[in-house]
PDB file of C-alpha atoms in Angstrom:
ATOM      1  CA  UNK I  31      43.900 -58.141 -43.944  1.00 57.00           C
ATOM      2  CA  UNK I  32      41.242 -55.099 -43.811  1.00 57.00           C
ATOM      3  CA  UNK I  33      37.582 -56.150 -43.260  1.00 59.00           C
ATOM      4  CA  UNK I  34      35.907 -55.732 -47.328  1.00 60.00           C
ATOM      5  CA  UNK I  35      33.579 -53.008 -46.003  1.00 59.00           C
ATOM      6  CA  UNK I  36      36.968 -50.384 -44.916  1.00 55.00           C
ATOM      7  CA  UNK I  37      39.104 -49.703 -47.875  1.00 57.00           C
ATOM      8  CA  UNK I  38      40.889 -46.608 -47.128  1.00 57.00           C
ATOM      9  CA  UNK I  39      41.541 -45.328 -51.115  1.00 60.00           C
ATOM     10  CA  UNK I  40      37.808 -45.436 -51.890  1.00 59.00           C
ATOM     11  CA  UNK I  41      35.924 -42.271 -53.667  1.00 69.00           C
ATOM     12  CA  UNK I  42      34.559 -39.821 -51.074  1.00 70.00           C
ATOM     13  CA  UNK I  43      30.994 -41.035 -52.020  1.00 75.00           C
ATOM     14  CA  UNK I  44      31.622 -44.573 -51.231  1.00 83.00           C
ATOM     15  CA  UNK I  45      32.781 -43.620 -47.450  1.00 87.00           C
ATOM     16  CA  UNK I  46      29.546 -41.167 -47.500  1.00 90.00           C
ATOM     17  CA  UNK I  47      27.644 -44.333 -48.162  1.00 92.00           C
ATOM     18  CA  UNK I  48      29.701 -46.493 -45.991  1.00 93.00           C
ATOM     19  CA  UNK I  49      28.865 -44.018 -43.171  1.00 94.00           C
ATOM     20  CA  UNK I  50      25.346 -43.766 -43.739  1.00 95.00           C
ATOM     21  CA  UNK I  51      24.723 -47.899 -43.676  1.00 96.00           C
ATOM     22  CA  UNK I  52      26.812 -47.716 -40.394  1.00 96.00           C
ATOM     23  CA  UNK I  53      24.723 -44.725 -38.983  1.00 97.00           C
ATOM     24  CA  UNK I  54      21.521 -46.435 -40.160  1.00 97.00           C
ATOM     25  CA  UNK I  55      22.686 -49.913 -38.130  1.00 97.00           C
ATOM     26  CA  UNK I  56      23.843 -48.239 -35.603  1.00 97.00           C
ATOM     27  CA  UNK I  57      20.180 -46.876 -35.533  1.00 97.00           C
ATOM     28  CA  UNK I  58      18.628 -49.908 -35.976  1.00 97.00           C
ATOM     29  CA  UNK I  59      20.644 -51.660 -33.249  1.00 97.00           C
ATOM     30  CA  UNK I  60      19.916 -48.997 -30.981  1.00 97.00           C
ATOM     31  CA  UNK I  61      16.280 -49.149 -31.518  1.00 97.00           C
ATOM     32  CA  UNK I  62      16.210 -53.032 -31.236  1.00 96.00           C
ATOM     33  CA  UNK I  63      18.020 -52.831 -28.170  1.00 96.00           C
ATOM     34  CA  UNK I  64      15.449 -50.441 -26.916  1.00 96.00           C
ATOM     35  CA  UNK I  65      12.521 -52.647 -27.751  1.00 95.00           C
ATOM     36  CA  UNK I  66      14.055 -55.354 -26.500  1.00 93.00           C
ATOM     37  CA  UNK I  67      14.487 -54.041 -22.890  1.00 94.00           C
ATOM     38  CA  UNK I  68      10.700 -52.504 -22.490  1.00 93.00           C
ATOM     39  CA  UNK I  69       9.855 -55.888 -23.893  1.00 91.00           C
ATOM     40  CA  UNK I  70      12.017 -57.745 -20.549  1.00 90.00           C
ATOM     41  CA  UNK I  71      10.839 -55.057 -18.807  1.00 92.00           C
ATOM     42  CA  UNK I  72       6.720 -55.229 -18.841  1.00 91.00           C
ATOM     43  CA  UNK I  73       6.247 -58.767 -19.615  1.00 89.00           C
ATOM     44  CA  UNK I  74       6.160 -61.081 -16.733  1.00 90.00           C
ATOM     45  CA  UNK I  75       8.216 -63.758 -16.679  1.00 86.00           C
ATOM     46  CA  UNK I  76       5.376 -66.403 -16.542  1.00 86.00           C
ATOM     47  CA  UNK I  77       4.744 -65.114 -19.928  1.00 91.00           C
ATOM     48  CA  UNK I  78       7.803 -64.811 -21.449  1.00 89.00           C
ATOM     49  CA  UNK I  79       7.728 -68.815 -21.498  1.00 91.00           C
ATOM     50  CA  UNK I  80       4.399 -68.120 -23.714  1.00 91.00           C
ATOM     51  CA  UNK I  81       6.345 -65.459 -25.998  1.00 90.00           C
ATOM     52  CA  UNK I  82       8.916 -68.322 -26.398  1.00 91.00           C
ATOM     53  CA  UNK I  83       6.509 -71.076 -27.215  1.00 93.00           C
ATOM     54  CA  UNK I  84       4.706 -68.388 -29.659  1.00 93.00           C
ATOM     55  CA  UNK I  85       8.006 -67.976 -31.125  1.00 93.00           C
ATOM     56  CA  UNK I  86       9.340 -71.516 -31.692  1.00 95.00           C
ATOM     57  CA  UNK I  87       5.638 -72.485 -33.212  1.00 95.00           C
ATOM     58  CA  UNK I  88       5.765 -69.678 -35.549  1.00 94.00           C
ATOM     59  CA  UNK I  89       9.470 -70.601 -36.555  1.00 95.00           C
ATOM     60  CA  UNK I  90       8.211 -74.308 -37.236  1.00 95.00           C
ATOM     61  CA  UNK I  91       5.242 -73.358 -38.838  1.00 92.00           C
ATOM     62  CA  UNK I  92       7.349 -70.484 -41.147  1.00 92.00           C
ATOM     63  CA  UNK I  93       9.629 -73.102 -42.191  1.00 94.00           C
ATOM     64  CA  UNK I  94       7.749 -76.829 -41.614  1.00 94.00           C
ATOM     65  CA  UNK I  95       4.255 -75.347 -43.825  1.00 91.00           C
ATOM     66  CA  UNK I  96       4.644 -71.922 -45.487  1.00 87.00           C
ATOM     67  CA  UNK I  97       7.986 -72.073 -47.257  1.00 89.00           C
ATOM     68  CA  UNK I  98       7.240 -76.365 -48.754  1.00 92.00           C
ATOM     69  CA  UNK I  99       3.541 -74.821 -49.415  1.00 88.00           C
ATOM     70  CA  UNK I 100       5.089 -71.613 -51.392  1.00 84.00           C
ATOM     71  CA  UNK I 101       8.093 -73.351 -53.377  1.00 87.00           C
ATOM     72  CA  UNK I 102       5.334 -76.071 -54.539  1.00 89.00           C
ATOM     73  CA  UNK I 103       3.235 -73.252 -55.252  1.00 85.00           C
ATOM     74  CA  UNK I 104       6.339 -71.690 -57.186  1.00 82.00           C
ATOM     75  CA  UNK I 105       6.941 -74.863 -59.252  1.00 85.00           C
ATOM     76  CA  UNK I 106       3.352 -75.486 -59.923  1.00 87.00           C
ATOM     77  CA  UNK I 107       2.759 -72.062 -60.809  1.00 84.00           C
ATOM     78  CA  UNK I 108       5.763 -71.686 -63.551  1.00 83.00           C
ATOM     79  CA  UNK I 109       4.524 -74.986 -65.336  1.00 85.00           C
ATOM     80  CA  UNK I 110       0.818 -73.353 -65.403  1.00 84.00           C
ATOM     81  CA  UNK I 111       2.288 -69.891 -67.102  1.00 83.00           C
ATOM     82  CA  UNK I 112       4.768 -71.726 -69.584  1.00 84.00           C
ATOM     83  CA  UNK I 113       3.818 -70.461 -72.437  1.00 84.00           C
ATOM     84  CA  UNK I 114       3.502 -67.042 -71.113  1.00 87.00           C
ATOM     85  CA  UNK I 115       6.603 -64.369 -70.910  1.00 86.00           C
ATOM     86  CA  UNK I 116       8.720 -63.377 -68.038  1.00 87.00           C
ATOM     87  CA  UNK I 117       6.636 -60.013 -67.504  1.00 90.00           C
ATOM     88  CA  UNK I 118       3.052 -61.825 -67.556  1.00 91.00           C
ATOM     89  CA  UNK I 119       4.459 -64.322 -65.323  1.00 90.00           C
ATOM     90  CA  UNK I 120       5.677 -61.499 -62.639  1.00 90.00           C
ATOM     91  CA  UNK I 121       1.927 -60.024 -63.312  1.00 92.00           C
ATOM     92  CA  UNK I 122       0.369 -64.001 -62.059  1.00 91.00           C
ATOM     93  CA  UNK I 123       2.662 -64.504 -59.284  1.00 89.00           C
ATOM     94  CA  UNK I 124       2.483 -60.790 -58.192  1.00 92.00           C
ATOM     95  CA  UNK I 125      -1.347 -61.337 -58.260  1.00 93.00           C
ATOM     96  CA  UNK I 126      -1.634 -64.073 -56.485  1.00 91.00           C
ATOM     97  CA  UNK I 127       0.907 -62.864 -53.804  1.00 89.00           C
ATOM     98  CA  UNK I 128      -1.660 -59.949 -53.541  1.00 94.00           C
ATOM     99  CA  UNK I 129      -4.722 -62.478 -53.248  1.00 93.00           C
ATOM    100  CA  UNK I 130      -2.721 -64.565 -50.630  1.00 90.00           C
ATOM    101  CA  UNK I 131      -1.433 -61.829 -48.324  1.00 91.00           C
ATOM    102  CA  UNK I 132      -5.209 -60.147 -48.487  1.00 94.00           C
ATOM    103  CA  UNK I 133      -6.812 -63.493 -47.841  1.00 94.00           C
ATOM    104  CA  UNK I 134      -4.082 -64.162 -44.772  1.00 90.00           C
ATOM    105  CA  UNK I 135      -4.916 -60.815 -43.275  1.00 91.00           C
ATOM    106  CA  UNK I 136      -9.052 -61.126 -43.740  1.00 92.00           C
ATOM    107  CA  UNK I 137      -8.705 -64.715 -42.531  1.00 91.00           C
ATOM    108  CA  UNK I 138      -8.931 -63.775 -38.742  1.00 89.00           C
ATOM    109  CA  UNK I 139     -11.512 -61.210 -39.007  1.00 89.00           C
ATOM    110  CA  UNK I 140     -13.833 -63.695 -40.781  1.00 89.00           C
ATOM    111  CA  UNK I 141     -13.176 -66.545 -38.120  1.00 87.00           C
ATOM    112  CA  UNK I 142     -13.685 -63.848 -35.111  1.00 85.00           C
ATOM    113  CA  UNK I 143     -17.295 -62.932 -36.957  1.00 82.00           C
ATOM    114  CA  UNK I 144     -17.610 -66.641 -36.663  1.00 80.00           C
ATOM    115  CA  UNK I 145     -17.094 -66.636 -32.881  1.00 79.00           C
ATOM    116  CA  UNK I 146     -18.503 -63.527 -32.149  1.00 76.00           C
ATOM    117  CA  UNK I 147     -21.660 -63.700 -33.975  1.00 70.00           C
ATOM    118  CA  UNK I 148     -23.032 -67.339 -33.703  1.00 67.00           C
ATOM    119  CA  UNK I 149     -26.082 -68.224 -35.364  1.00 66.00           C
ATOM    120  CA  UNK I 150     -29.393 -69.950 -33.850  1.00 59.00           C
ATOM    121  CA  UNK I 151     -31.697 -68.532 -30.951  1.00 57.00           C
ATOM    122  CA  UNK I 152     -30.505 -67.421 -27.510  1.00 61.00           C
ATOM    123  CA  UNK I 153     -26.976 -67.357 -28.742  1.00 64.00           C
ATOM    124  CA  UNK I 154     -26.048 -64.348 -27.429  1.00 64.00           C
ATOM    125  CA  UNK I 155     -24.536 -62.609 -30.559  1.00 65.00           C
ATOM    126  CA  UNK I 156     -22.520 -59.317 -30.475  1.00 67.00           C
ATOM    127  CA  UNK I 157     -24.308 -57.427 -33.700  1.00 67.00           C
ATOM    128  CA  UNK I 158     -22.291 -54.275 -32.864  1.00 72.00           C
ATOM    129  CA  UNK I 159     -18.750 -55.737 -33.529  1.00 72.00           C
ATOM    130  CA  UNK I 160     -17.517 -57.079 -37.545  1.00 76.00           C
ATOM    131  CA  UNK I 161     -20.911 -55.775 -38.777  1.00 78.00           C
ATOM    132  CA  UNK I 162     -19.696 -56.646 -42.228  1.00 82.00           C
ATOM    133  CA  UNK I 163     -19.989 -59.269 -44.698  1.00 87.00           C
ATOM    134  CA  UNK I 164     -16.469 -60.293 -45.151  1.00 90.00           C
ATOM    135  CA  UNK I 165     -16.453 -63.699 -47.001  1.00 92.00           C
ATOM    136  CA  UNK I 166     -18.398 -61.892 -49.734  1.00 94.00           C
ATOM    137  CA  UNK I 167     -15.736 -59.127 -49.719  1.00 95.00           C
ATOM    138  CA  UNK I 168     -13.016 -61.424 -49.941  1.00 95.00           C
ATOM    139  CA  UNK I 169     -15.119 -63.233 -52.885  1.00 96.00           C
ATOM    140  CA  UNK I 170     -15.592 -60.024 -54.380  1.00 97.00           C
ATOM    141  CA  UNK I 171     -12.074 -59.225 -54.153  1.00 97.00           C
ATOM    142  CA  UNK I 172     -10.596 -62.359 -55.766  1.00 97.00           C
ATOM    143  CA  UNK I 173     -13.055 -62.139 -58.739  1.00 97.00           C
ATOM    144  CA  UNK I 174     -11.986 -58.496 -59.219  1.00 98.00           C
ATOM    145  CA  UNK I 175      -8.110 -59.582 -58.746  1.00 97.00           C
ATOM    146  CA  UNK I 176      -8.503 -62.399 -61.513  1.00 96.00           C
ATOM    147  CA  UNK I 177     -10.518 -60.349 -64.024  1.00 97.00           C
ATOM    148  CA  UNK I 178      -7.649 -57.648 -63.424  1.00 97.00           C
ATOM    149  CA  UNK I 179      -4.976 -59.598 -64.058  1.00 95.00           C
ATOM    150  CA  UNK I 180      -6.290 -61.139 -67.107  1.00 95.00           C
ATOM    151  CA  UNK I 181      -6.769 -58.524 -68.185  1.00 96.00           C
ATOM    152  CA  UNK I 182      -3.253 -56.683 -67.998  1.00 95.00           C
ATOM    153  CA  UNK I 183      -1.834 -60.450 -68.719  1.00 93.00           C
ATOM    154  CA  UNK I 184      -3.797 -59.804 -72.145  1.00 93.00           C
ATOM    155  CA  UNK I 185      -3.035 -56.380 -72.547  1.00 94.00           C
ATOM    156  CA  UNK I 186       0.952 -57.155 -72.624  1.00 92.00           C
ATOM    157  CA  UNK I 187       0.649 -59.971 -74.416  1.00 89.00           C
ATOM    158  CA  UNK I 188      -0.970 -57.773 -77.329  1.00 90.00           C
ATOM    159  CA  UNK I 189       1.434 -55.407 -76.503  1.00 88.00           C
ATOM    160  CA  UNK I 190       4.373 -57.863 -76.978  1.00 83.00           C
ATOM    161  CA  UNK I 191       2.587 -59.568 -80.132  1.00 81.00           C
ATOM    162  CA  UNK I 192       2.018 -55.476 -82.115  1.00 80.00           C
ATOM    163  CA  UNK I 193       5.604 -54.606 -81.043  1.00 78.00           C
ATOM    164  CA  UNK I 194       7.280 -57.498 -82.724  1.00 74.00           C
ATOM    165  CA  UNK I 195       4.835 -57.119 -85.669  1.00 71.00           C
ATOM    166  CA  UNK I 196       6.474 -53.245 -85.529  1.00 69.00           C
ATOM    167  CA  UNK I 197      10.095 -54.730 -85.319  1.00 68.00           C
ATOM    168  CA  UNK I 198       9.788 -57.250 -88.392  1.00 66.00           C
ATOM    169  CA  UNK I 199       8.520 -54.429 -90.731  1.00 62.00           C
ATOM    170  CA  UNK I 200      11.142 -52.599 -92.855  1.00 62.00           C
TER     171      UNK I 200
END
């Protein structure tokens, strides 16, 4: 039996393809590889226990918090857009994926401000580092996120509504 991937009377491009995939693993192993051994190489081993650890929290956290939070999300999220079609749905979910992953990346910056630039007398603050206001960014951002996609969830809607108007017409 032949492995699914090596069929010897397929079209020249289909073994062009199957080449290029192999090249492009073959690539990507290499380069993993690579990483891998200046990664063993540099870190100490006192902290490769601490990499692990990192590692195994992250894998618990991936798969004990984000993934139950995001398919309750999911199933929450298709009962609030029932009555709305496939496309507007993509437009909510896509918008709120944008919202979350902006929110997860401006998360840290706005806790180090907190850290780094304590409020109250004789507390030492850093004024020179995460000079701006980032809560009110982030608020700013969400506001203009929602009022976008409203606004496009609208705009197809209408769009949908005039072009079955256009269909029924003789």
């Amino acid at each position: 039996m032949q492995p699914p991937l090596v069929r010897p009377s397929a079209p020249a491009g289909h073994r062009t393809v199957w080449w290029v995939r192999a090249a492009l693993g073959a690539l990507g192993l290499a380069a993993l590889g690579y990483a891998l051994f200046g990664f063993l190489a540099n870190v100490p081993p006192a902290q490769l226990i601490g990499v692990a650890a990192w590692l195994a929290v992250a894998l618990l956290v991936h798969d004990g918090v984000l993934v139950p939070l995001t398919t309750l999300a999911g199933g929450g999220l298709s009962r609030l857009t029932y009555g709305l079609g496939p496309v507007q749905q993509g437009i909510v979910r896509g918008a709120l994926l944008v919202g979350a992953l902006v929110t997860l990346v401006g998360a840290p910056v706005i806790r180090a401000q907190q850290v780094l630039q304590p409020s109250g007398p004789g507390s030492g603050a850093n004024g020179t580092v995460l000079q701006g206001d980032y809560v009110l960014a982030l608020g700013i951002f969400w506001v203009v996120l929602v009022v976008a996609a409203a606004a496009v969830v609208v705009a197809v809607g209408l769009y949908g509504r005039r072009s079955k108007v256009r269909k029924t017409r003789p």
